[in-house]
mmCIF file of C-alpha atoms in Angstrom:
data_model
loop_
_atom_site.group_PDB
_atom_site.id
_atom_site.type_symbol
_atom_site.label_atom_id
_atom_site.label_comp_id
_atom_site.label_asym_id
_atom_site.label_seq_id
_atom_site.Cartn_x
_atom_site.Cartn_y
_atom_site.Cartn_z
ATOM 1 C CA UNK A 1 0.000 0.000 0.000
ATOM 2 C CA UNK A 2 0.981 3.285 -0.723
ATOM 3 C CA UNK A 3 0.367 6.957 0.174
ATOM 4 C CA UNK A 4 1.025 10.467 -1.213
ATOM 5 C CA UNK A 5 3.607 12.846 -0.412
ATOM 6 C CA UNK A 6 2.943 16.052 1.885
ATOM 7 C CA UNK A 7 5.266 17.929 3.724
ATOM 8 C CA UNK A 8 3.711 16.554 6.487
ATOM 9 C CA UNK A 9 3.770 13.166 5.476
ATOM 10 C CA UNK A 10 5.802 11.344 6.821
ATOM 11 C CA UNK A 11 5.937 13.426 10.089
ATOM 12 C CA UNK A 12 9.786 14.881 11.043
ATOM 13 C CA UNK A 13 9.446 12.117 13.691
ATOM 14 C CA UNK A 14 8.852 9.387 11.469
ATOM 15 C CA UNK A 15 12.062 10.305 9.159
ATOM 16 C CA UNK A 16 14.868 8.134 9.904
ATOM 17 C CA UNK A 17 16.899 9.495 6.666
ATOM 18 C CA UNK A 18 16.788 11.847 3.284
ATOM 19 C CA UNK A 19 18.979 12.433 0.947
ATOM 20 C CA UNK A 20 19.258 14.490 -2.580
ATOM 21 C CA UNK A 21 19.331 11.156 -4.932
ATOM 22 C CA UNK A 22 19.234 10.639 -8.687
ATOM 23 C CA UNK A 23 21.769 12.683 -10.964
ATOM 24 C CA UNK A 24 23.053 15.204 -8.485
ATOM 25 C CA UNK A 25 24.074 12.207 -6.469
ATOM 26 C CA UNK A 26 25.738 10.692 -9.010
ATOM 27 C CA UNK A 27 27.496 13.709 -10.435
ATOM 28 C CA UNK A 28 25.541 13.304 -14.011
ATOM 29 C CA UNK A 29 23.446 16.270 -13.183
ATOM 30 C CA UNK A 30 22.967 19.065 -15.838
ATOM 31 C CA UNK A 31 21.086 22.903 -15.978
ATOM 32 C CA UNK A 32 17.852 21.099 -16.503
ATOM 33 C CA UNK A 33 18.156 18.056 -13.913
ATOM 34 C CA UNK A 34 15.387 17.445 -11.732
ATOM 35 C CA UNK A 35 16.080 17.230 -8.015
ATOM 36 C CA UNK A 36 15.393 13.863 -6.662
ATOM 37 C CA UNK A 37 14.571 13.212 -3.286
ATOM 38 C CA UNK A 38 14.507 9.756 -1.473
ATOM 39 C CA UNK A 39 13.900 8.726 2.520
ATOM 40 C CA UNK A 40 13.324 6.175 5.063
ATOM 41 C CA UNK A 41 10.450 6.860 7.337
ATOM 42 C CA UNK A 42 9.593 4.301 10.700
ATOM 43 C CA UNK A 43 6.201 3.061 12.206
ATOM 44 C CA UNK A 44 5.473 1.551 15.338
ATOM 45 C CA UNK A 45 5.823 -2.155 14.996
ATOM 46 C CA UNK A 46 2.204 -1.637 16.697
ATOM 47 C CA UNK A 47 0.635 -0.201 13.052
ATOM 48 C CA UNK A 48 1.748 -3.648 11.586
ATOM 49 C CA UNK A 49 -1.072 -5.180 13.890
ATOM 50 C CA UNK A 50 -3.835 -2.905 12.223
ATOM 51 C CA UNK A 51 -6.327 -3.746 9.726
ATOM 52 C CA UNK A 52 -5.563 -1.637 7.419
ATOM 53 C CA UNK A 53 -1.806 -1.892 5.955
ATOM 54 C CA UNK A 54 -0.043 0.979 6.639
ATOM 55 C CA UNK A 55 1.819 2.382 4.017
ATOM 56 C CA UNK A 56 5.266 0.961 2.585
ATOM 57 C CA UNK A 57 5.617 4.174 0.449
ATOM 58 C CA UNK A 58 4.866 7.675 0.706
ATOM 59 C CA UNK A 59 5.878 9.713 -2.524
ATOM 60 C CA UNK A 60 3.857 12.681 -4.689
ATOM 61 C CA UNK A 61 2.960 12.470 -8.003
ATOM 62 C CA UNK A 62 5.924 12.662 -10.248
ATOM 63 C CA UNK A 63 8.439 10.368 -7.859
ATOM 64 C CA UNK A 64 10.447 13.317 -7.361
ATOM 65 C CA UNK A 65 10.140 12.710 -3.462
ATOM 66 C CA UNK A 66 9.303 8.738 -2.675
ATOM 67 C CA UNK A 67 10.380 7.582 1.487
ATOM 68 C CA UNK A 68 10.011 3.639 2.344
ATOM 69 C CA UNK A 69 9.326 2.751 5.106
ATOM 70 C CA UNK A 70 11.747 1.044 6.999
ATOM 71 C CA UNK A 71 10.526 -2.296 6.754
ATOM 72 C CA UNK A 72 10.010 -1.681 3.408
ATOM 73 C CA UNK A 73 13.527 -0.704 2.513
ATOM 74 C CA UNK A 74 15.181 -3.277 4.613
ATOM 75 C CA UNK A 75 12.873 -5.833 2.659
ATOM 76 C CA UNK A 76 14.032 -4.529 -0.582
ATOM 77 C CA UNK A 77 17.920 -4.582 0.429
ATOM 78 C CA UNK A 78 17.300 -8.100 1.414
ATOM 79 C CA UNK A 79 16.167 -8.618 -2.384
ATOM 80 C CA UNK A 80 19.310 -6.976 -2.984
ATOM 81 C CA UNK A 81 17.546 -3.806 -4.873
ATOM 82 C CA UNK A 82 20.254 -0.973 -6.407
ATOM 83 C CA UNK A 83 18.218 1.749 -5.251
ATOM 84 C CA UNK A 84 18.221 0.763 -1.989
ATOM 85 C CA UNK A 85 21.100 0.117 -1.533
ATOM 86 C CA UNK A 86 22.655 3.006 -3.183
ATOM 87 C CA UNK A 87 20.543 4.937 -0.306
ATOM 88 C CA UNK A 88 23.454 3.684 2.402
ATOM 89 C CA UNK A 89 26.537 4.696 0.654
ATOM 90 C CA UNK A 90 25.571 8.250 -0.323
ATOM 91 C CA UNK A 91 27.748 10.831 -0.755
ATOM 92 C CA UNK A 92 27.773 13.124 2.647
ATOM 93 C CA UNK A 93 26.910 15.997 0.488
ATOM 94 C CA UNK A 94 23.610 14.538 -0.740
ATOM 95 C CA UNK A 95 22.514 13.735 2.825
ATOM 96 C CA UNK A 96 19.997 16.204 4.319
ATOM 97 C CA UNK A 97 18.394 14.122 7.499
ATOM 98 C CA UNK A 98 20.267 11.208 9.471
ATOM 99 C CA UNK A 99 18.588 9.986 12.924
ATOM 100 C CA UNK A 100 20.401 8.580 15.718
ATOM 101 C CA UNK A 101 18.473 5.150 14.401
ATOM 102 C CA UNK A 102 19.660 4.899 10.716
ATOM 103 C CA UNK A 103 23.731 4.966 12.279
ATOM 104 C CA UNK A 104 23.111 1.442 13.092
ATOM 105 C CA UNK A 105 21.995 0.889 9.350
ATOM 106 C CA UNK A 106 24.381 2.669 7.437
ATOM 107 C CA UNK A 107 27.294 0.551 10.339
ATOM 108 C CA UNK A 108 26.258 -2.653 9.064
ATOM 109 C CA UNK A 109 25.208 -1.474 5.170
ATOM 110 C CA UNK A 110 27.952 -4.430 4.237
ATOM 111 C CA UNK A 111 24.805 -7.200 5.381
ATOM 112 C CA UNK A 112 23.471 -6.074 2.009
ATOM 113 C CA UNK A 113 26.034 -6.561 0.028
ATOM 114 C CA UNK A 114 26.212 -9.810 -1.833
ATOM 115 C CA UNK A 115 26.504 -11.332 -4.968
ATOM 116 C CA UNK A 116 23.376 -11.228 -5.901
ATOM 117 C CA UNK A 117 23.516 -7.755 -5.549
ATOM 118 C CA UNK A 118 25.842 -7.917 -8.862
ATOM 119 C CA UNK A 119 22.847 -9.885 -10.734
ATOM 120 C CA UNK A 120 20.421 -7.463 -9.676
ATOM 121 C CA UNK A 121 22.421 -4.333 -11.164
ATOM 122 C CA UNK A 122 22.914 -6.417 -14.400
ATOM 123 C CA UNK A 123 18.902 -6.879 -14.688
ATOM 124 C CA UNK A 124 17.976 -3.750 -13.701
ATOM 125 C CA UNK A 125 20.786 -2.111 -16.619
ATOM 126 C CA UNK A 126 18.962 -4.383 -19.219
ATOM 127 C CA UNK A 127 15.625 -2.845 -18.227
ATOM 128 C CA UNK A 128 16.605 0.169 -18.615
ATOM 129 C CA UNK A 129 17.517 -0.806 -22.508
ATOM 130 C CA UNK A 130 14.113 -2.366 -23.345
ATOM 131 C CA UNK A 131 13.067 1.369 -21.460
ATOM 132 C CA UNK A 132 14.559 3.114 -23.951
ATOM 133 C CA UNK A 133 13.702 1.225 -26.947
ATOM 134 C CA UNK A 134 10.424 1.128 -25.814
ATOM 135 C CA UNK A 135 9.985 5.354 -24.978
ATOM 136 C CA UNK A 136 11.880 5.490 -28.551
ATOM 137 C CA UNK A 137 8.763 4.605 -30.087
ATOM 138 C CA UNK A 138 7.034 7.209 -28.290
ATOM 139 C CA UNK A 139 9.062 10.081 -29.562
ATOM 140 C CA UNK A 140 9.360 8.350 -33.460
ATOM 141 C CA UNK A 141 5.404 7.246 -33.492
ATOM 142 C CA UNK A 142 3.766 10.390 -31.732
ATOM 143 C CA UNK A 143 -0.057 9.599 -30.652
ATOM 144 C CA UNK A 144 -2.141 12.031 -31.838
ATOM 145 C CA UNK A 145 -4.632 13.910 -28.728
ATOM 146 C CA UNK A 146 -7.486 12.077 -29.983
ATOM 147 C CA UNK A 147 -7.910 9.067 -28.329
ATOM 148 C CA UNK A 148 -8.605 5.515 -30.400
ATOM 149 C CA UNK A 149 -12.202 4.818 -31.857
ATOM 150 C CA UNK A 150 -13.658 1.641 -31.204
ATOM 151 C CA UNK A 151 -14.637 1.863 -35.048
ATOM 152 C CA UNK A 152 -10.646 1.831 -36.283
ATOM 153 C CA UNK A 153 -10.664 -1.779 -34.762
ATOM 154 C CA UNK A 154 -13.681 -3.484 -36.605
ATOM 155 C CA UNK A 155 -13.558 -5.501 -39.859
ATOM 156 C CA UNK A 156 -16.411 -5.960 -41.744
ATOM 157 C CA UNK A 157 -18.110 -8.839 -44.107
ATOM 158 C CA UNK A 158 -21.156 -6.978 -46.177
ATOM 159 C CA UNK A 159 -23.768 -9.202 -46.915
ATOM 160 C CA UNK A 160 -23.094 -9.301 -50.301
ATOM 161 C CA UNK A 161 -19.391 -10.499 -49.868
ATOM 162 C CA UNK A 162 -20.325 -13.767 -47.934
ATOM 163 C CA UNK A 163 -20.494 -15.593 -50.569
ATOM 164 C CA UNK A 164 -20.183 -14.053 -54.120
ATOM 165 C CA UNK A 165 -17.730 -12.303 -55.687
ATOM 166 C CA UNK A 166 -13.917 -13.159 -55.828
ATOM 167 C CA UNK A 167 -13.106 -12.998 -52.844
ATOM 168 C CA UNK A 168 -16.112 -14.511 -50.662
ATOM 169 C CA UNK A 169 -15.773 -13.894 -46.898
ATOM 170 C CA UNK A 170 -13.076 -11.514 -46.503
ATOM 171 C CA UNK A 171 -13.385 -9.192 -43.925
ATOM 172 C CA UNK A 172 -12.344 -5.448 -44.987
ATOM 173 C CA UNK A 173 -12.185 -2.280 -43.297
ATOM 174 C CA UNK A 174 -14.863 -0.525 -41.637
ATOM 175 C CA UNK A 175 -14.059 2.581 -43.656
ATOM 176 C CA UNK A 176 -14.080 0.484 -46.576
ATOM 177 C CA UNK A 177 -17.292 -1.051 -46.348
ATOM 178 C CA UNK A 178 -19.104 2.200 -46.289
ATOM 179 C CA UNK A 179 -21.410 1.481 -43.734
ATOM 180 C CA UNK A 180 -22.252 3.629 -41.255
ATOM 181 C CA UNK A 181 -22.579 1.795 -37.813
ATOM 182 C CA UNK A 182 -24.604 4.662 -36.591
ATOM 183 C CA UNK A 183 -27.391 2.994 -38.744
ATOM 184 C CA UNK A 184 -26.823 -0.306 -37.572
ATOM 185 C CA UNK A 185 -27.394 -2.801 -34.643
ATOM 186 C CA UNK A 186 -25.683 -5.650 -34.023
ATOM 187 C CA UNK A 187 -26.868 -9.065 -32.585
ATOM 188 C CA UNK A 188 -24.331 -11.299 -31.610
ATOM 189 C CA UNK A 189 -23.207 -14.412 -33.306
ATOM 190 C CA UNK A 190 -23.579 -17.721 -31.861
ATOM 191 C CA UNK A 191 -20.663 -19.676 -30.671
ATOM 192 C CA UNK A 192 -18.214 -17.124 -32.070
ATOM 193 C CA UNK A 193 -16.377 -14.237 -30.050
ATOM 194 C CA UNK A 194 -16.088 -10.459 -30.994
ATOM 195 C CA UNK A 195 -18.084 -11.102 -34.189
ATOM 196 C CA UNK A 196 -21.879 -9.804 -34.598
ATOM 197 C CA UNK A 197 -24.231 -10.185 -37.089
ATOM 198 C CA UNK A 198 -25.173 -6.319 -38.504
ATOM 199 C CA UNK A 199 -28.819 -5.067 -39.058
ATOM 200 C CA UNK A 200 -29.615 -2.128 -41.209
ATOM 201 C CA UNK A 201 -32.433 0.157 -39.270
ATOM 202 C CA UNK A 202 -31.288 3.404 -41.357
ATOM 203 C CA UNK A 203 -32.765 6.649 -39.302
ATOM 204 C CA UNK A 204 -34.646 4.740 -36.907
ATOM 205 C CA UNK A 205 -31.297 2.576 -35.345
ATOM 206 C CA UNK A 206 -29.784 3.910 -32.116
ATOM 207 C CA UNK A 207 -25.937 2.504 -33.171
ATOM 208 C CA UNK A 208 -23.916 -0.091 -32.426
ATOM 209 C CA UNK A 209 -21.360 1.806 -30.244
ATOM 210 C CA UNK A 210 -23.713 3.584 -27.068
ATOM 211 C CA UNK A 211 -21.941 5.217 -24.517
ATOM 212 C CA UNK A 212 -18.856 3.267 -23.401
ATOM 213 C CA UNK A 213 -19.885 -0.546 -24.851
ATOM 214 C CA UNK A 214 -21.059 -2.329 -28.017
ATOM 215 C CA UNK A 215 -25.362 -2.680 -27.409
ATOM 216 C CA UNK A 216 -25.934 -6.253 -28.490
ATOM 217 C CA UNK A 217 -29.670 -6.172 -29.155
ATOM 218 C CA UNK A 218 -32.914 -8.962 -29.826
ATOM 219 C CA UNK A 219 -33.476 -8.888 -33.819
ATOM 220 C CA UNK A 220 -37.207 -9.060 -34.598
ATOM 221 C CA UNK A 221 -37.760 -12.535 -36.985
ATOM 222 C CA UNK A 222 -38.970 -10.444 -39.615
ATOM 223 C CA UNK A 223 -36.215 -8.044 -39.596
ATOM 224 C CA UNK A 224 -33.618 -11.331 -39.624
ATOM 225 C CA UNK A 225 -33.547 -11.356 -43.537
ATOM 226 C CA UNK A 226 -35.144 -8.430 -44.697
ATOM 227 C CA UNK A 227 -32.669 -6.192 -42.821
ATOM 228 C CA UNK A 228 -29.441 -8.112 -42.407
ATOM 229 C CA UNK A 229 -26.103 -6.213 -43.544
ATOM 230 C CA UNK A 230 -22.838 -8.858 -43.073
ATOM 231 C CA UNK A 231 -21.105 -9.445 -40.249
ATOM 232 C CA UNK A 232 -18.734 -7.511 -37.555
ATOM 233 C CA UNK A 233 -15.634 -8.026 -36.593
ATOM 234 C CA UNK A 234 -14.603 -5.940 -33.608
ATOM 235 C CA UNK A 235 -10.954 -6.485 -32.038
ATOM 236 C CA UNK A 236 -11.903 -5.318 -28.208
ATOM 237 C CA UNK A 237 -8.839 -6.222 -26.954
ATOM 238 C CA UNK A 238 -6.706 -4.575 -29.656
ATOM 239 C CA UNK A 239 -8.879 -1.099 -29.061
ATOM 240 C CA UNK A 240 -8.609 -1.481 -25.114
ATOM 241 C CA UNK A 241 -4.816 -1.707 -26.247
ATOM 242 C CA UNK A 242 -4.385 1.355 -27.912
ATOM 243 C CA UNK A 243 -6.820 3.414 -25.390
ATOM 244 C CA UNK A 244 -4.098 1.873 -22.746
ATOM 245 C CA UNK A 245 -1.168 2.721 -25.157
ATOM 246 C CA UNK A 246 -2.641 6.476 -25.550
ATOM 247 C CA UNK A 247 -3.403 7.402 -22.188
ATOM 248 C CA UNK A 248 0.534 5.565 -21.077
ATOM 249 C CA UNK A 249 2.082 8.154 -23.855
ATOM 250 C CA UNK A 250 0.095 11.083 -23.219
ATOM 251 C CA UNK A 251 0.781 10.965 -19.419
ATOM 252 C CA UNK A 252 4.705 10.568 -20.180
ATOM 253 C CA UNK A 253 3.829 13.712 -22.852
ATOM 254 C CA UNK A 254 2.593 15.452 -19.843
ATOM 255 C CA UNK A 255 5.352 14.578 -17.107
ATOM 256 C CA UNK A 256 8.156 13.938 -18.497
ATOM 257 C CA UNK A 257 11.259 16.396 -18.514
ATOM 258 C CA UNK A 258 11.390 18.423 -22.376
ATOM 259 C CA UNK A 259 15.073 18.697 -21.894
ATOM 260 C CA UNK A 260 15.482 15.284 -21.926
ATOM 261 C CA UNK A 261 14.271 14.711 -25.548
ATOM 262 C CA UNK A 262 15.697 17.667 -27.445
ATOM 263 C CA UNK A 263 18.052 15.665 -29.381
ATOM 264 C CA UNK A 264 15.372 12.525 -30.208
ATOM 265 C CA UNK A 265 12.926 15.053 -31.346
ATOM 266 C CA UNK A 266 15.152 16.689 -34.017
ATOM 267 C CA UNK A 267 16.481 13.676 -34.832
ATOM 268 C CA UNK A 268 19.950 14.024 -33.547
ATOM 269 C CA UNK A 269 19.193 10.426 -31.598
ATOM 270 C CA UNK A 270 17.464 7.501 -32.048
ATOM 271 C CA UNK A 271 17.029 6.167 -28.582
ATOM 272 C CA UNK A 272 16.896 7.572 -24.979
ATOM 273 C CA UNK A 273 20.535 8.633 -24.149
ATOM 274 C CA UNK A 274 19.926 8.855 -20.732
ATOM 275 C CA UNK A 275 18.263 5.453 -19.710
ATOM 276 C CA UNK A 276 21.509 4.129 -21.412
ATOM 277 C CA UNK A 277 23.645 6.153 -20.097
ATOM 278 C CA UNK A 278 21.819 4.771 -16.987
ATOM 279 C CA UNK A 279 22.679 0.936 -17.899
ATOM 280 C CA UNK A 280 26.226 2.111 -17.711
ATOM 281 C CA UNK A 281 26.561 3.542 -14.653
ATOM 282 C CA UNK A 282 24.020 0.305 -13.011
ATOM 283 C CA UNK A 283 26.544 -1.766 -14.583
ATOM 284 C CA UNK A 284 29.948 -0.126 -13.304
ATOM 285 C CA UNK A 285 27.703 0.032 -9.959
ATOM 286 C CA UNK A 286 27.841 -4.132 -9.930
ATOM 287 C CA UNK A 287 31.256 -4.066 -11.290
ATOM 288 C CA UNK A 288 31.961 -1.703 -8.401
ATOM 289 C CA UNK A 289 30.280 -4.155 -5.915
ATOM 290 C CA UNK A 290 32.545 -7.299 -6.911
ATOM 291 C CA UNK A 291 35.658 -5.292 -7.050
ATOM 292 C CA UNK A 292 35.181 -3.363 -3.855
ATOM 293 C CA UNK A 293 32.318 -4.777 -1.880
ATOM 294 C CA UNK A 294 30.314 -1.638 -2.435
ATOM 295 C CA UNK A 295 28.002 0.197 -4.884
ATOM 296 C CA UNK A 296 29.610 2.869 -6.885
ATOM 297 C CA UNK A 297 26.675 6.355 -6.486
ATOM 298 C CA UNK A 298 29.374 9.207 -6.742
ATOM 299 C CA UNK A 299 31.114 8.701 -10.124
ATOM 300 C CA UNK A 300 33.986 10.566 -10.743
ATOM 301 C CA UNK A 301 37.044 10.560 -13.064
ATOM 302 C CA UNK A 302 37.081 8.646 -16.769
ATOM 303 C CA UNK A 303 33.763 6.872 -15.897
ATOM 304 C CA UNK A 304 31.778 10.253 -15.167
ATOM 305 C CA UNK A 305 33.164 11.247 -18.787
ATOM 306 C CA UNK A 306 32.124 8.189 -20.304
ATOM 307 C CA UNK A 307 28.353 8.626 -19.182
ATOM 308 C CA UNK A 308 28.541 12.420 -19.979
ATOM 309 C CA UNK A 309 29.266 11.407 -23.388
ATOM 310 C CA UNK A 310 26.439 8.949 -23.918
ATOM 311 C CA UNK A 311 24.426 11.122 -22.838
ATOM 312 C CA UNK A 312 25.220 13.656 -25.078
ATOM 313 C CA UNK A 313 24.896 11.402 -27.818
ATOM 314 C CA UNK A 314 28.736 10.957 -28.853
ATOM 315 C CA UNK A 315 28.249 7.062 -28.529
ATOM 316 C CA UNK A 316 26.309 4.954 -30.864
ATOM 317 C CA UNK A 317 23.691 2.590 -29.760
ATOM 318 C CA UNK A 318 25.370 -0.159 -30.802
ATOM 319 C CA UNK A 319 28.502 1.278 -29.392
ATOM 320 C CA UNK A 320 26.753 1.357 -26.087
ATOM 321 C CA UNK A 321 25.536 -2.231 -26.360
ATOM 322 C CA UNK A 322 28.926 -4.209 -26.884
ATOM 323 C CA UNK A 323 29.975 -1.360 -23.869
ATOM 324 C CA UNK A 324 27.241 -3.053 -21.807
ATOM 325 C CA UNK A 325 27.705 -6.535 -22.846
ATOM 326 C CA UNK A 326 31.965 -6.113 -22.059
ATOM 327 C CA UNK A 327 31.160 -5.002 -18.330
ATOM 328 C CA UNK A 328 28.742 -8.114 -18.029
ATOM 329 C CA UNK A 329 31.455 -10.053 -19.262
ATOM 330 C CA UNK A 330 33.545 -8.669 -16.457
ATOM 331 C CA UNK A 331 30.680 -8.946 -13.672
ATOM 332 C CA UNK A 332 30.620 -12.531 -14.666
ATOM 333 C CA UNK A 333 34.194 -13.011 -14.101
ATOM 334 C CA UNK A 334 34.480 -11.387 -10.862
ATOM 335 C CA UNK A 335 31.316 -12.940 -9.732
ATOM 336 C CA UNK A 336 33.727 -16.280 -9.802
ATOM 337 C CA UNK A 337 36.468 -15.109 -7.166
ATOM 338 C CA UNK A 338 34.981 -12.587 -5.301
ATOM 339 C CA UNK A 339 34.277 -13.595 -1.492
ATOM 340 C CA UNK A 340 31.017 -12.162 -1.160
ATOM 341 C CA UNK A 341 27.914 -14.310 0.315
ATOM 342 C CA UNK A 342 25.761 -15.140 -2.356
ATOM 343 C CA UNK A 343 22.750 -13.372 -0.948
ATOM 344 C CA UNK A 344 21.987 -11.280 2.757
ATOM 345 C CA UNK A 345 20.968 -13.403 5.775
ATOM 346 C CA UNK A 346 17.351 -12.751 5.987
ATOM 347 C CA UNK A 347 17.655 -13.542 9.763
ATOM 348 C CA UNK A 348 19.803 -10.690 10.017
ATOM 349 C CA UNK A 349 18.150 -8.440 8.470
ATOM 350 C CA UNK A 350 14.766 -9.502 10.812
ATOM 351 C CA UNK A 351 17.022 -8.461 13.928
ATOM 352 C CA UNK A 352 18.290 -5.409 12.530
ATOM 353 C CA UNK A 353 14.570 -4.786 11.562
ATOM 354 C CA UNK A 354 13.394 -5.371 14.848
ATOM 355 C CA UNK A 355 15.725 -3.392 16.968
ATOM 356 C CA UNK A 356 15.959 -0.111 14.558
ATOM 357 C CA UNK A 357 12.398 -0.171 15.475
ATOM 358 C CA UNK A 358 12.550 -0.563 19.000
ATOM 359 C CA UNK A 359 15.287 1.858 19.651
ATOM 360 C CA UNK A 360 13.043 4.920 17.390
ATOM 361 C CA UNK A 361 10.242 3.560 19.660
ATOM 362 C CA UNK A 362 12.397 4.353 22.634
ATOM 363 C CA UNK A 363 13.306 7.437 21.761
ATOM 364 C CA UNK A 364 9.915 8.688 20.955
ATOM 365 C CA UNK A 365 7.602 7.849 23.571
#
């Protein structure tokens, strides 16, 4: 369960830890960067006994500002999640808020750190690909503001195409077929799905499409004959689809940061620089982990030019690929000799759970 973001919510009391995340933290930040901010908040262990779940994130609309709870974020570095984790080794710069309770979290951050950890920077760098390939489309295939017509996704059979002609029983556009299904009702067809059987009223029909659903009416028996037009074809799924399709692209239209997509949009790029820019730096993060037995968040140095580069477009996409597929390579290879556990005691983690609690309990009674 989840809850929005106030600046009262969480209460000061409940905030174990913020920090300024994201780019600034990592030192990829530019003029136009937003400013990311990410938390730990406490409950009692008594709002775990409630009814009604309490929340295990509070964040506003954009996920500018997200906190976890605390049983929340030490489930998540359990599952060995980079975000999470990056949260303990932040750069003392980016901190804003540290209680007396997250000291004992951030003293024994190195629970978290396993091999696993590795794996999960690898698949979360991959997602970030598909990401951009798939937000790619979005900027090459703009949606236009009207939203998808039910009547773009039916295929019709006139009644005089059933069986004659050349090409009996083909099913052809709506817009092809001339017929207006504002004249029309539609009964459906037996045994078959999505596929009606259309009846010419002319003035006197109410339409097939009423309101928000396709009215499936009785046909009178002697209207059967005398007034059937061919059959429907309407793809529900396929127009749910694109409704689902529009409204995802018109809400990243709406939030997303112009900035970002300058150089896409006048066809500098072809993909998202900066979600591969991201698999980069998730990738030297893992690397980081193997080598050193901890994430990498500040980047400084050759490696902060590197991503400044792909994100400025200097690298290819295909460039950036074998890039990404060498520092797997490596990952793999140091995944064989390092002397990390393969994944955080869960035990552990239940103990350091249950005392962080108790001690903000303590404090604040």
């Amino acid at each position: 369960m989840d809850s929005v973001y106030t600046p009262d919510h969480p209460a000061s009391a409940q905030i174990l830890f913020d920090c300024v995340a994201g780019s600034r933290a990592y030192g990829t930040s530019h003029a136009d960067s937003d400013e990311d901010i990410r938390g730990i908040f406490v409950l009692p262990a008594a709002a775990y006994l409630d009814l009604a779940p309490p929340p295990n994130q509070i964040a506003d609309a954009r996920n500018n500002v997200v906190y976890y709870s605390l049983r929340r974020t030490i489930e998540l570095l359990t599952a060995a999640n980079p975000s999470l984790l990056e949260l303990l080794y932040m750069p003392a710069d980016c901190v804003r808020r540290s209680s007396p309770e997250m000291q004992p979290l951030l003293q024994q951050r190195a629970l978290f750190v396993s091999r696993r950890c590795a794996d999960t920077h690898v698949g979360y760098a991959f997602s970030q690909i598909r990401k951009a390939r798939g937000q790619n489309k979005w900027i090459n295939q703009p949606k236009s503001a009207q939203p998808p017509r039910r009547e773009d996704h039916c295929q019709v059979i006139r009644r005089d195409r059933l069986v004659g002609g050349a090409a009996p029983c083909r099913p052809q556009s709506l817009a092809a077929s001339g017929l207006d299904l504002a004249r029309h009702h539609a009964a459906r067809l037996e045994h078959a799905r999505d596929i009606y059987r259309l009846y010419d009223y002319g003035d006197a029909a109410r339409g097939v499409f009423r309101g928000d659903a396709l009215a499936v009416e009785s046909i009178a028996a002697d209207d059967e004959a005398a007034r059937f037009a061919g059959l429907l074809l309407f793809n529900e799924h396929g127009w749910k689809q694109a409704v689902a399709d529009h409204q995802n692209y018109w809400t990243w239209r709406r939030e997303r940061n112009e900035a970002r997509w300058r150089q896409q949009e006048v066809g500098e790029l072809d993909f998202d620089a900066k979600n591969l820019m991201h698999t980069i730096r998730l990738l030297l993060s893992g690397k980081a982990i193997l080598e050193r037995g901890e994430p990498l968040v500040r980047v400084a140095g050759e490696s902060l030019q590197l991503l400044r580069d792909i994100r400025t477009g200097r690298y290819r996409y295909d460039e950036i690929l074998a890039m990404a597929d060498a520092l797997v390579a490596d990952c793999e290879n140091l995944k064989q000799r390092c002397d990390l556990p393969a994944e955080t005691d869960p035990a552990a983690a239940n103990a350091l759970l249950f005392r962080l609690t108790q001690d903000w309990e303590a404090r604040n009674r």
